[in-house]
Coordinates of N, CA and C in Angstrom, one line a residue:
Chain X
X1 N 444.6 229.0 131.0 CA 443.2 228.9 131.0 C 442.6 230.1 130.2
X2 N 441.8 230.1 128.7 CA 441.9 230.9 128.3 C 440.2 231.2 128.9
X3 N 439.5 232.6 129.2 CA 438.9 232.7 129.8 C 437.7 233.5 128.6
X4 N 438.5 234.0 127.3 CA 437.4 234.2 126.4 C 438.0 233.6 124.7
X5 N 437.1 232.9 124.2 CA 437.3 232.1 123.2 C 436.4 232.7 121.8
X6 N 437.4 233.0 120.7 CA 437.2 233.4 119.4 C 437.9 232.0 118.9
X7 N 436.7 230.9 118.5 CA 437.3 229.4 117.8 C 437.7 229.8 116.9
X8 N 436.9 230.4 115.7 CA 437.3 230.4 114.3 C 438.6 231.6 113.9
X9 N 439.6 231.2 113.4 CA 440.6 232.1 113.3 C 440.3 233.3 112.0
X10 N 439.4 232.3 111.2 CA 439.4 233.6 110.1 C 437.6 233.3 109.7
X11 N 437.4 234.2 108.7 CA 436.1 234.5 108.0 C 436.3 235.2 107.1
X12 N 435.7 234.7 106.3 CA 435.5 235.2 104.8 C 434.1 235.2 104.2
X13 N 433.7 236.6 103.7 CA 432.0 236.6 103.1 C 432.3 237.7 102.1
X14 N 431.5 238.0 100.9 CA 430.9 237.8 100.2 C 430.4 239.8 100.5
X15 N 430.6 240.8 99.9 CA 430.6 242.1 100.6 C 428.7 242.3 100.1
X16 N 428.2 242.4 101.1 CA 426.6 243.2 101.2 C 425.9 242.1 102.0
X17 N 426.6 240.8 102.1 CA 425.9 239.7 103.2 C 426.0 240.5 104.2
X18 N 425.8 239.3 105.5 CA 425.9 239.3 106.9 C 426.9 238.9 107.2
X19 N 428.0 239.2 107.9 CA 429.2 238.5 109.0 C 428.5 238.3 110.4
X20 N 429.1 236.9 111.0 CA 428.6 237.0 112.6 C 429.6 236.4 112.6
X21 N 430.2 236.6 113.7 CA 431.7 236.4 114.7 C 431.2 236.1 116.3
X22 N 431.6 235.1 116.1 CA 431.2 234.6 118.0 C 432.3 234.7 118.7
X23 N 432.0 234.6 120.0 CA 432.8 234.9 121.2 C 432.2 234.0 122.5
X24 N 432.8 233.3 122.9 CA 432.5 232.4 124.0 C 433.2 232.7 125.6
X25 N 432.6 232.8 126.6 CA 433.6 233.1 127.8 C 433.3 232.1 128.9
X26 N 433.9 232.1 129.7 CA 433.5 230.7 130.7 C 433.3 231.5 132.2
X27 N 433.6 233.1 132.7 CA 433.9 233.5 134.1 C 432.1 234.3 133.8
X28 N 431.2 233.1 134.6 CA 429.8 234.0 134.5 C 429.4 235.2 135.5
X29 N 431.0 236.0 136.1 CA 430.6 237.2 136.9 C 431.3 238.2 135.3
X30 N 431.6 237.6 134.2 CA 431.5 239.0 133.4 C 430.5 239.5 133.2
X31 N 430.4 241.0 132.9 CA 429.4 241.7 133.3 C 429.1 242.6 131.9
X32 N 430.0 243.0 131.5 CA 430.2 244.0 130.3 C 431.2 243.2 129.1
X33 N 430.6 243.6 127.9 CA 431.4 242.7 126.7 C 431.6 243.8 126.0
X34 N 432.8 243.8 125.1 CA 433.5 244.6 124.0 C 433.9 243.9 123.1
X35 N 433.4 244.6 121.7 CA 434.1 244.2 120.5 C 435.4 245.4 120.1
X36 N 436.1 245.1 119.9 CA 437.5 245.7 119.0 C 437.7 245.6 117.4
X37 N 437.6 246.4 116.4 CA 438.3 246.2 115.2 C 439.7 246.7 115.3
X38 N 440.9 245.8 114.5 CA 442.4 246.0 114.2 C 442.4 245.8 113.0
X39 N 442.7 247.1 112.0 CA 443.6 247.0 110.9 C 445.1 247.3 111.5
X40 N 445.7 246.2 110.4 CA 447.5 246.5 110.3 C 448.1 247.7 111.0
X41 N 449.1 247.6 111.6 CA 449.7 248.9 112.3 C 448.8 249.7 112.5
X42 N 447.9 249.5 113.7 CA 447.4 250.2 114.2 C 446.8 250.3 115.3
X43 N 446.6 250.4 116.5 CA 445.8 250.0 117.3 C 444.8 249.2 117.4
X44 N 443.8 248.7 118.2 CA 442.5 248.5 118.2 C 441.9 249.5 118.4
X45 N 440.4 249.7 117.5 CA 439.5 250.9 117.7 C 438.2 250.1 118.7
X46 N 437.7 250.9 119.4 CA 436.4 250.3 120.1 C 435.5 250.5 118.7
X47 N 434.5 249.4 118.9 CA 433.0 249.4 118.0 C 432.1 249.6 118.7
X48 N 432.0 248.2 119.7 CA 430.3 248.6 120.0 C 430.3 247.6 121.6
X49 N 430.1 248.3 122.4 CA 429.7 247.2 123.3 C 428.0 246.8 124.0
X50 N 428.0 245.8 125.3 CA 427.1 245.7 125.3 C 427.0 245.5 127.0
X51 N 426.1 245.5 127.9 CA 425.9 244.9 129.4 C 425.2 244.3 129.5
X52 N 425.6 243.1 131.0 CA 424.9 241.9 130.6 C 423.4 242.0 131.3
X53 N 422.9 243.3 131.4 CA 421.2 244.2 131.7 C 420.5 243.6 130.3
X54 N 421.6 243.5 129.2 CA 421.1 243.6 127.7 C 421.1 242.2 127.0
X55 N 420.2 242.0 126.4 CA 420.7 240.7 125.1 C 421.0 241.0 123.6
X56 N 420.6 242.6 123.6 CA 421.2 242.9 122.2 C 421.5 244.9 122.3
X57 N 422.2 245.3 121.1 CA 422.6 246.1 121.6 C 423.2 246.5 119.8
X58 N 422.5 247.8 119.2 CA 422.5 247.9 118.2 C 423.4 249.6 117.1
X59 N 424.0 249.2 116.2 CA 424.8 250.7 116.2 C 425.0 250.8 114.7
X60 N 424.3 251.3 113.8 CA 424.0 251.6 112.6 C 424.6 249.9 112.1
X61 N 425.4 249.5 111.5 CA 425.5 248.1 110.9 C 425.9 246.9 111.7
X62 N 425.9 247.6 112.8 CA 427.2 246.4 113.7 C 425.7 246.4 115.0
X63 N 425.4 244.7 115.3 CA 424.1 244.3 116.1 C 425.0 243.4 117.2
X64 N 425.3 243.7 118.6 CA 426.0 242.9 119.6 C 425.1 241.9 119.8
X65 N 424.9 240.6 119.8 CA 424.1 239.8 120.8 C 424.6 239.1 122.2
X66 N 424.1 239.2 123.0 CA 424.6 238.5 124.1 C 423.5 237.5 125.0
X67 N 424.2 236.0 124.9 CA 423.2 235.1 125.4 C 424.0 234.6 126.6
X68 N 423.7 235.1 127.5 CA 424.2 234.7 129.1 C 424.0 233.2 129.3
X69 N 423.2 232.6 129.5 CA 422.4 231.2 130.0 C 424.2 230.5 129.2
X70 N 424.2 230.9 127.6 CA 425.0 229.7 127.2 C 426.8 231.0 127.3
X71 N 426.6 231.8 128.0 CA 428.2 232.3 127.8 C 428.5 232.6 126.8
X72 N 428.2 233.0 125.6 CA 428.5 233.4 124.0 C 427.7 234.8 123.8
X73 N 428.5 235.7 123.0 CA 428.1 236.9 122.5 C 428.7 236.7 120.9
X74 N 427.9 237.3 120.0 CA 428.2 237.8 118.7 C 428.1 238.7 118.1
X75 N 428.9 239.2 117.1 CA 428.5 240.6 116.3 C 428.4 240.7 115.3
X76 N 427.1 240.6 114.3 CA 426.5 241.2 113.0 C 427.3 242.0 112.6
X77 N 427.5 242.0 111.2 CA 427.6 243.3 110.4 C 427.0 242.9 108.7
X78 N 425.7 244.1 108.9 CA 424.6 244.2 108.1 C 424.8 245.3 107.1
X79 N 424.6 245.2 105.9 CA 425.8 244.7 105.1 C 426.9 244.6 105.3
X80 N 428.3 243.8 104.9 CA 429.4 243.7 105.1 C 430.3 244.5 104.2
X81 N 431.2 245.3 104.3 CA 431.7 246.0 102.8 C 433.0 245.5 103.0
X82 N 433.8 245.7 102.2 CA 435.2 245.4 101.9 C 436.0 246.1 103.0
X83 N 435.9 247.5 103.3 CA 436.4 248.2 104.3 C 436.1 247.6 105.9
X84 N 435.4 246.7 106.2 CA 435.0 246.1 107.2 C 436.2 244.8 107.6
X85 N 436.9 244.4 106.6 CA 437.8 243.7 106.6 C 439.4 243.6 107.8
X86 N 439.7 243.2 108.7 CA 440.3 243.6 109.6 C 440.2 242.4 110.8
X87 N 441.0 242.3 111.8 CA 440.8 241.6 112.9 C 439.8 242.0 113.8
X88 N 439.1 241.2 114.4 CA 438.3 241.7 115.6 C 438.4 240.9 117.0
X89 N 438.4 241.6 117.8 CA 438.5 241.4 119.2 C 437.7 241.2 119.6
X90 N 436.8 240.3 120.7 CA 436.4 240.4 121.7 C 436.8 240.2 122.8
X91 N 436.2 241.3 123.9 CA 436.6 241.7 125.2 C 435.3 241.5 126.4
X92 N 435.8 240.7 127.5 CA 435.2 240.8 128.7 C 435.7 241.2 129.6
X93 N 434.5 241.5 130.6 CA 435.5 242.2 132.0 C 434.1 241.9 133.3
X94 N 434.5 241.7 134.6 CA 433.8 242.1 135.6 C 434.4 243.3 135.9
X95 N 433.1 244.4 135.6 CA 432.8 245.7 136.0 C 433.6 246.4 137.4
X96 N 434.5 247.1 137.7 CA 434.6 247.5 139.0 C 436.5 248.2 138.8
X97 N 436.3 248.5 140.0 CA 437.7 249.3 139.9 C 439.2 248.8 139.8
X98 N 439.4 247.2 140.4 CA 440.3 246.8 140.2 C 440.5 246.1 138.7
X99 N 439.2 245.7 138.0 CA 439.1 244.8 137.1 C 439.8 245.3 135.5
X100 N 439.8 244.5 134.6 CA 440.6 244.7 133.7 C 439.8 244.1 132.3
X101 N 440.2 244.3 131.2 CA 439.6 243.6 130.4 C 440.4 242.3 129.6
X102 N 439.5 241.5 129.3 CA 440.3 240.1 129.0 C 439.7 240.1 127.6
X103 N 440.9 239.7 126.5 CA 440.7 239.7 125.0 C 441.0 238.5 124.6
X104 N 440.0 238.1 123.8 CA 440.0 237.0 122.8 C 441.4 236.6 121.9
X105 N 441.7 236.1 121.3 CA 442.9 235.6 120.5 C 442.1 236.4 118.9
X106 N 441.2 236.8 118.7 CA 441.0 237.1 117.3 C 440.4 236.7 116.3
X107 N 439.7 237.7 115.4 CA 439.2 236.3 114.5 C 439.4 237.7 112.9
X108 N 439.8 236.8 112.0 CA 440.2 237.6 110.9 C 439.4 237.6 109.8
X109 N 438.7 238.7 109.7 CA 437.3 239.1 108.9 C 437.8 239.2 107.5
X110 N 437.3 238.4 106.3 CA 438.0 239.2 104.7 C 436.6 239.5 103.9
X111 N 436.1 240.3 103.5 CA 435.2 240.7 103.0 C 435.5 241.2 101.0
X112 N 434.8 240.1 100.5 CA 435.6 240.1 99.7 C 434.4 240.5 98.1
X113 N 435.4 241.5 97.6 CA 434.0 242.3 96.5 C 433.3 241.6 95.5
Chain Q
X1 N 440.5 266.3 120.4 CA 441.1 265.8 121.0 C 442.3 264.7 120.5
X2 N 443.5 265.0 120.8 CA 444.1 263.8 119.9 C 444.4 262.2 121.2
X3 N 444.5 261.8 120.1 CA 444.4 260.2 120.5 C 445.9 259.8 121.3
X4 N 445.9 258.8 121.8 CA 446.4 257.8 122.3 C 448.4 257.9 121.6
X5 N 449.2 258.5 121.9 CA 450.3 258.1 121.3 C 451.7 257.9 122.0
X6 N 452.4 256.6 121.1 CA 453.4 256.1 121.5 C 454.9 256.3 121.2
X7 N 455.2 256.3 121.3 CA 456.6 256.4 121.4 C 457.9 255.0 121.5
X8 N 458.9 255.1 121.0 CA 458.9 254.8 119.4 C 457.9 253.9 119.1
X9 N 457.7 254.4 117.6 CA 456.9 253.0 116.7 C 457.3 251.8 116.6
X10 N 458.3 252.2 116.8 CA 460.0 250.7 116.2 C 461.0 250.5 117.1
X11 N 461.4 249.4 116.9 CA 463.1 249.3 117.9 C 463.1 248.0 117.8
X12 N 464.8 248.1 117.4 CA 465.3 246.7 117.4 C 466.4 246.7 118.8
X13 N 466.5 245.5 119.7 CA 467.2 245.4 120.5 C 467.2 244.1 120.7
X14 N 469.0 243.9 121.4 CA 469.8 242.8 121.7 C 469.1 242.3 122.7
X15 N 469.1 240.8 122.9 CA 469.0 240.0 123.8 C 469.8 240.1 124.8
X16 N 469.1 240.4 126.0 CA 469.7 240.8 127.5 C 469.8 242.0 128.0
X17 N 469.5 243.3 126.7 CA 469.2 244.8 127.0 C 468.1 244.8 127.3
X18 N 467.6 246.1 128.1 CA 466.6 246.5 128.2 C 465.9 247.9 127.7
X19 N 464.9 248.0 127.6 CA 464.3 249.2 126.7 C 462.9 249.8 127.4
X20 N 462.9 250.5 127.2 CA 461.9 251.8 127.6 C 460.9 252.2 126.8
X21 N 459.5 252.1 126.9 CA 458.1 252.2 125.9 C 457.9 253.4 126.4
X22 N 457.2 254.1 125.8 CA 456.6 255.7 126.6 C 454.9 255.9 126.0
X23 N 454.1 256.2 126.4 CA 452.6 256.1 126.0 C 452.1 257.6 126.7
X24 N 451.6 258.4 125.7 CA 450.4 259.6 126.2 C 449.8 259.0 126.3
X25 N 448.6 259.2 127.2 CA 447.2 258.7 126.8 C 446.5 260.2 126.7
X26 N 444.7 260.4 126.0 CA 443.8 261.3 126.1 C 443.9 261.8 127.5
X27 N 444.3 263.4 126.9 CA 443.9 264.6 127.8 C 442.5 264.2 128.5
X28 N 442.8 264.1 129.7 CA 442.0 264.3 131.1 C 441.8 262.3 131.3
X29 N 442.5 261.3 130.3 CA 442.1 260.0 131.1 C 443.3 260.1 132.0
X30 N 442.6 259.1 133.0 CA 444.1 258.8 134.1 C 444.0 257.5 134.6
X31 N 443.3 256.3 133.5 CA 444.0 255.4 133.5 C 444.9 254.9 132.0
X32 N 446.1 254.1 132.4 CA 446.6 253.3 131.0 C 447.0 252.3 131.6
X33 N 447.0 251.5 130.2 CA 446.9 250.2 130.4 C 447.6 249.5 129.4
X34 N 448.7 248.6 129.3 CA 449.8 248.2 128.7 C 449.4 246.7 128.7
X35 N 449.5 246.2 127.1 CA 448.9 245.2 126.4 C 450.5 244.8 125.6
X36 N 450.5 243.1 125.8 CA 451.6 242.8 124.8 C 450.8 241.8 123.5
X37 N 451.0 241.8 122.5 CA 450.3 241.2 120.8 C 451.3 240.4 120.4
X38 N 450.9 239.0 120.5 CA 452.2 238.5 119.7 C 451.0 237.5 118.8
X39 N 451.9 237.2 118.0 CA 450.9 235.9 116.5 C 450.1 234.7 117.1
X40 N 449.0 234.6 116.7 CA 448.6 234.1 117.4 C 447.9 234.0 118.7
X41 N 448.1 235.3 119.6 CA 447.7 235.2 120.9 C 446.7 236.6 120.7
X42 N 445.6 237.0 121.7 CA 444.9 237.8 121.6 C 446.3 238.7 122.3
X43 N 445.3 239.8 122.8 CA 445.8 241.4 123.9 C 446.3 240.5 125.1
X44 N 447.5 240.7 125.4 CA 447.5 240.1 126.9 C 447.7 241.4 127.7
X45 N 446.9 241.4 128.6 CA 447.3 242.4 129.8 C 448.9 242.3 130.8
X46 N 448.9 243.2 130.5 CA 449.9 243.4 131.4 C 449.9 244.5 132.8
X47 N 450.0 245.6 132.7 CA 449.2 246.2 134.0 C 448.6 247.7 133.5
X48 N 448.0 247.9 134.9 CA 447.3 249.3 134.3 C 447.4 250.4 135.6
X49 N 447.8 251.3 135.7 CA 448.1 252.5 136.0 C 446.6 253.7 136.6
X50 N 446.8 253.7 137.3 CA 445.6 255.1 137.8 C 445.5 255.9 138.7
X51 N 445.8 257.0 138.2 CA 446.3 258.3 138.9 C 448.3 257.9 139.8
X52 N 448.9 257.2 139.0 CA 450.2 256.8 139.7 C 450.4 256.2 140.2
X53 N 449.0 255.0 140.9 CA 449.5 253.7 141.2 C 448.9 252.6 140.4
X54 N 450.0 251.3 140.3 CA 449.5 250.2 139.9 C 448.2 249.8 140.4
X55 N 447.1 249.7 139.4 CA 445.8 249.4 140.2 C 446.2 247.5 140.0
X56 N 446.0 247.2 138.7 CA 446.2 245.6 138.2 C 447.4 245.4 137.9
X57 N 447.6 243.9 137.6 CA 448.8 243.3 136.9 C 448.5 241.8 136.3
X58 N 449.5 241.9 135.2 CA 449.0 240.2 134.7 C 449.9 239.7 135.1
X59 N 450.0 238.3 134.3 CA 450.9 237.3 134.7 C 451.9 237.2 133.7
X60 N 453.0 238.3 134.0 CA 454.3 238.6 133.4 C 455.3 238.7 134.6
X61 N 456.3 237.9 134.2 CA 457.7 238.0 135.1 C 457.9 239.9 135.5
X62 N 458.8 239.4 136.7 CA 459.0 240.8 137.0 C 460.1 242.0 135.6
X63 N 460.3 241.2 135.5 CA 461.1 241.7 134.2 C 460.2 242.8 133.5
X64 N 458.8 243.2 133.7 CA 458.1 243.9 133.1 C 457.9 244.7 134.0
X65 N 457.5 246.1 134.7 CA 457.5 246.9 135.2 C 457.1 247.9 134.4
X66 N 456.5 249.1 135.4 CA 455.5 250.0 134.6 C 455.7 251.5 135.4
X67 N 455.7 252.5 135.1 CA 455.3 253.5 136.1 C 454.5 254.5 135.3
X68 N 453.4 255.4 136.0 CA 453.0 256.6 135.8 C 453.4 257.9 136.4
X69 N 453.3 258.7 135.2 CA 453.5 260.1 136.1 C 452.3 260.8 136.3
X70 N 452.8 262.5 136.8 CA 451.9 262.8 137.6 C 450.6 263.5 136.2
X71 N 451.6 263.9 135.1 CA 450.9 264.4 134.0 C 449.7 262.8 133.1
X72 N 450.1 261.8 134.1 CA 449.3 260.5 133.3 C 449.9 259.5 132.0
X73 N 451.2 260.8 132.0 CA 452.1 260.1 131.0 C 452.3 258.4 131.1
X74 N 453.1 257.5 130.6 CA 453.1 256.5 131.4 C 454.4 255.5 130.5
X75 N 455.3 254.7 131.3 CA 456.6 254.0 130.7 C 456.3 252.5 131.3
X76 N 456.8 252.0 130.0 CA 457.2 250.5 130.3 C 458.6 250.2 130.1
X77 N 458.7 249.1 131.2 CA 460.1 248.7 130.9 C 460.4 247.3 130.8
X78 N 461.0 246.9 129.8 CA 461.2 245.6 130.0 C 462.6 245.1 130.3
X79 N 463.4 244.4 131.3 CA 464.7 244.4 131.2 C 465.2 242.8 131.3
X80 N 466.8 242.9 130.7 CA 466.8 241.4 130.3 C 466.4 240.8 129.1
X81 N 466.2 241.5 128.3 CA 465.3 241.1 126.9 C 465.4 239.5 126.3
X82 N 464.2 239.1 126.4 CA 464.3 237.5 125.6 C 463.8 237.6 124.6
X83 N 464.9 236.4 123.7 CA 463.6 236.7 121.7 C 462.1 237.0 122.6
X84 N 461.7 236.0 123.3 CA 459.9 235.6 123.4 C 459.5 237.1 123.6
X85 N 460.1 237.9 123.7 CA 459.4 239.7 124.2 C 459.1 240.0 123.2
X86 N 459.6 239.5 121.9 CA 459.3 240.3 120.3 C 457.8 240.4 120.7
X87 N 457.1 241.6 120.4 CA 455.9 241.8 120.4 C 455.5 243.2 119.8
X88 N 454.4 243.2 119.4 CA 453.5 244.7 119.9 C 452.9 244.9 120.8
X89 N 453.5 246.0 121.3 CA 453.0 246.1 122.8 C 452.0 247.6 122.5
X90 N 451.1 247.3 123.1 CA 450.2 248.2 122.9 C 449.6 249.0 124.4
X91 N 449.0 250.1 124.5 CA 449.0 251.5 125.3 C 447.5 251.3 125.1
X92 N 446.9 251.8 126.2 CA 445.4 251.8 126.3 C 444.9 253.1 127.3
X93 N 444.3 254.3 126.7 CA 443.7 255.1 128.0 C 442.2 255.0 128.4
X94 N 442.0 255.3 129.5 CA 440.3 255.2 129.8 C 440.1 256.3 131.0
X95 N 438.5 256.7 130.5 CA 438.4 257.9 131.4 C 438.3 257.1 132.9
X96 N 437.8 255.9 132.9 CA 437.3 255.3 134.1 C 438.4 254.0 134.4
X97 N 439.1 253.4 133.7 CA 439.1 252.5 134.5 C 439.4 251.0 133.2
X98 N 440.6 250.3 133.4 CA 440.6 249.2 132.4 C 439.6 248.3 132.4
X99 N 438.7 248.3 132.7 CA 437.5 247.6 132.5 C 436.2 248.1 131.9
X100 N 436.4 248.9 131.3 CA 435.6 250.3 130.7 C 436.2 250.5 129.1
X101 N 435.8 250.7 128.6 CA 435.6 251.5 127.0 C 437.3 252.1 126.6
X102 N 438.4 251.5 126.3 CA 439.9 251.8 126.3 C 439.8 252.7 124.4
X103 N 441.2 253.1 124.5 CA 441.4 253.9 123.2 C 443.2 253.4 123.3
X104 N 443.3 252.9 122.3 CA 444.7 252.2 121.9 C 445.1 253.1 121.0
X105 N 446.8 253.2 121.4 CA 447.8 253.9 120.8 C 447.9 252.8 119.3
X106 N 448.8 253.1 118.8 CA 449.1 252.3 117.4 C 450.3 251.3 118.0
X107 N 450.5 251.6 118.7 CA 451.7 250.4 119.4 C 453.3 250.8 119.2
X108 N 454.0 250.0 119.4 CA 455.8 250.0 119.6 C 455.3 248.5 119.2
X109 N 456.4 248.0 118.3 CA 456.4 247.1 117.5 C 458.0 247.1 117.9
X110 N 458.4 245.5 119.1 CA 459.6 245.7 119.6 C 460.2 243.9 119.0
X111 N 461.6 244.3 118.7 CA 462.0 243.2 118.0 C 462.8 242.7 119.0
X112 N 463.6 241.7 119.3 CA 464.2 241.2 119.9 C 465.4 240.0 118.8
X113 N 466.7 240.7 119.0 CA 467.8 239.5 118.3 C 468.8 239.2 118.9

């Protein structure tokens, strides 16, 4: 039962557009959302997150939205540059000490010059 | 402060052996949290560590096993090796808690033949 859903596997735009990347979850006691960027051999880095106090949540190019009512969050990136190019994560969790964070399957950003 | 690091990057091993992951996490976090990556699949959780006891666990055979020390260091083990283990397994620290804002090591990138 996958509990957070990144449909589209890839994306491709056009470098100084917009990218939006959605993320869908079905458990409406998550509470806190995370995005992840992954380049190649490397970890995931944190970007930007957001709580569900908020519907948007803003960080020099990268804009989180989060619409509770329909379960979906997405993340802007205003302009898009070539270096932006990489996997992205998204992460949910209900907030608290035992809890854990649950990651999306991915969606593969190509930003292309 | 340096980041998140693992031990080895690489390793190839036989089916039915078992092998040993090793993860620092950031001076002064004292939780980690052990993620397997395989194609196609997001982060899967596997368990997470805080201050030396298992707080969580996912839904991995017992064949997976984890400990922490007292320095926060932290090992995985996987024993029995099946192809299906081939992964990147990835290392997560947090000041608070795997449901909170994580910092990923670059991974162990484990083969299985």
């Amino acid at each position: 039962d996958q509990q957070v859903k990144q449909n589209s596997p890839s994306l491709s735009v056009q470098e100084g557009r917009i990218s939006i990347l959605n993320c869908d979850y079905t458990n409406s006691m998550f509470d806190y959302f995370l995005w992840y960027k992954k380049y190649p051999a490397e970890g995931p880095t944190f970007l930007i997150s957001i709580s569900s106090i908020k519907d948007k949540n803003e960080d020099g190019r990268f804009t989180v939205f989060l619409n509770k009512s329909a379960k979906h969050l997405s993340l802007h990136i205003v302009p898009s540059q070539p270096g932006d190019s990489a996997v992205y994560f998204c992460a949910t969790t209900e907030t608290g000490a035992n809890s854990k964070l649950t990651f999306g399957k991915g969606i593969t950003l190509s930003v292309r010059p | 402060k340096a980041g998140v690091t693992q031990t080895p990057r690489y390793l190839i091993k036989t089916r039915g052996q078992q092998v040993t992951l090793s993860c620092s996490p950031i001076s002064g976090h004292r939780s980690v949290s052990w993620y397997q990556q395989t194609p196609g699949q997001g982060l899967q959780f596997l368990f997470e560590y805080f201050s030396e006891t298992q707080r969580n666990k996912g839904n991995f055979p017992g064949r997976f096993s984890g400990r922490q020390f007292s320095n926060s260091r932290s090992e995985m083990n996987v024993s029995t090796l099946e192809l299906g283990d081939s992964a990147l397994y990835l290392c997560a620290s947090s000041l608070w808690g795997a449901s909170y804002e994580q910092y990923f090591g670059p991974g162990t990138r484990l083969t299985v033949t």
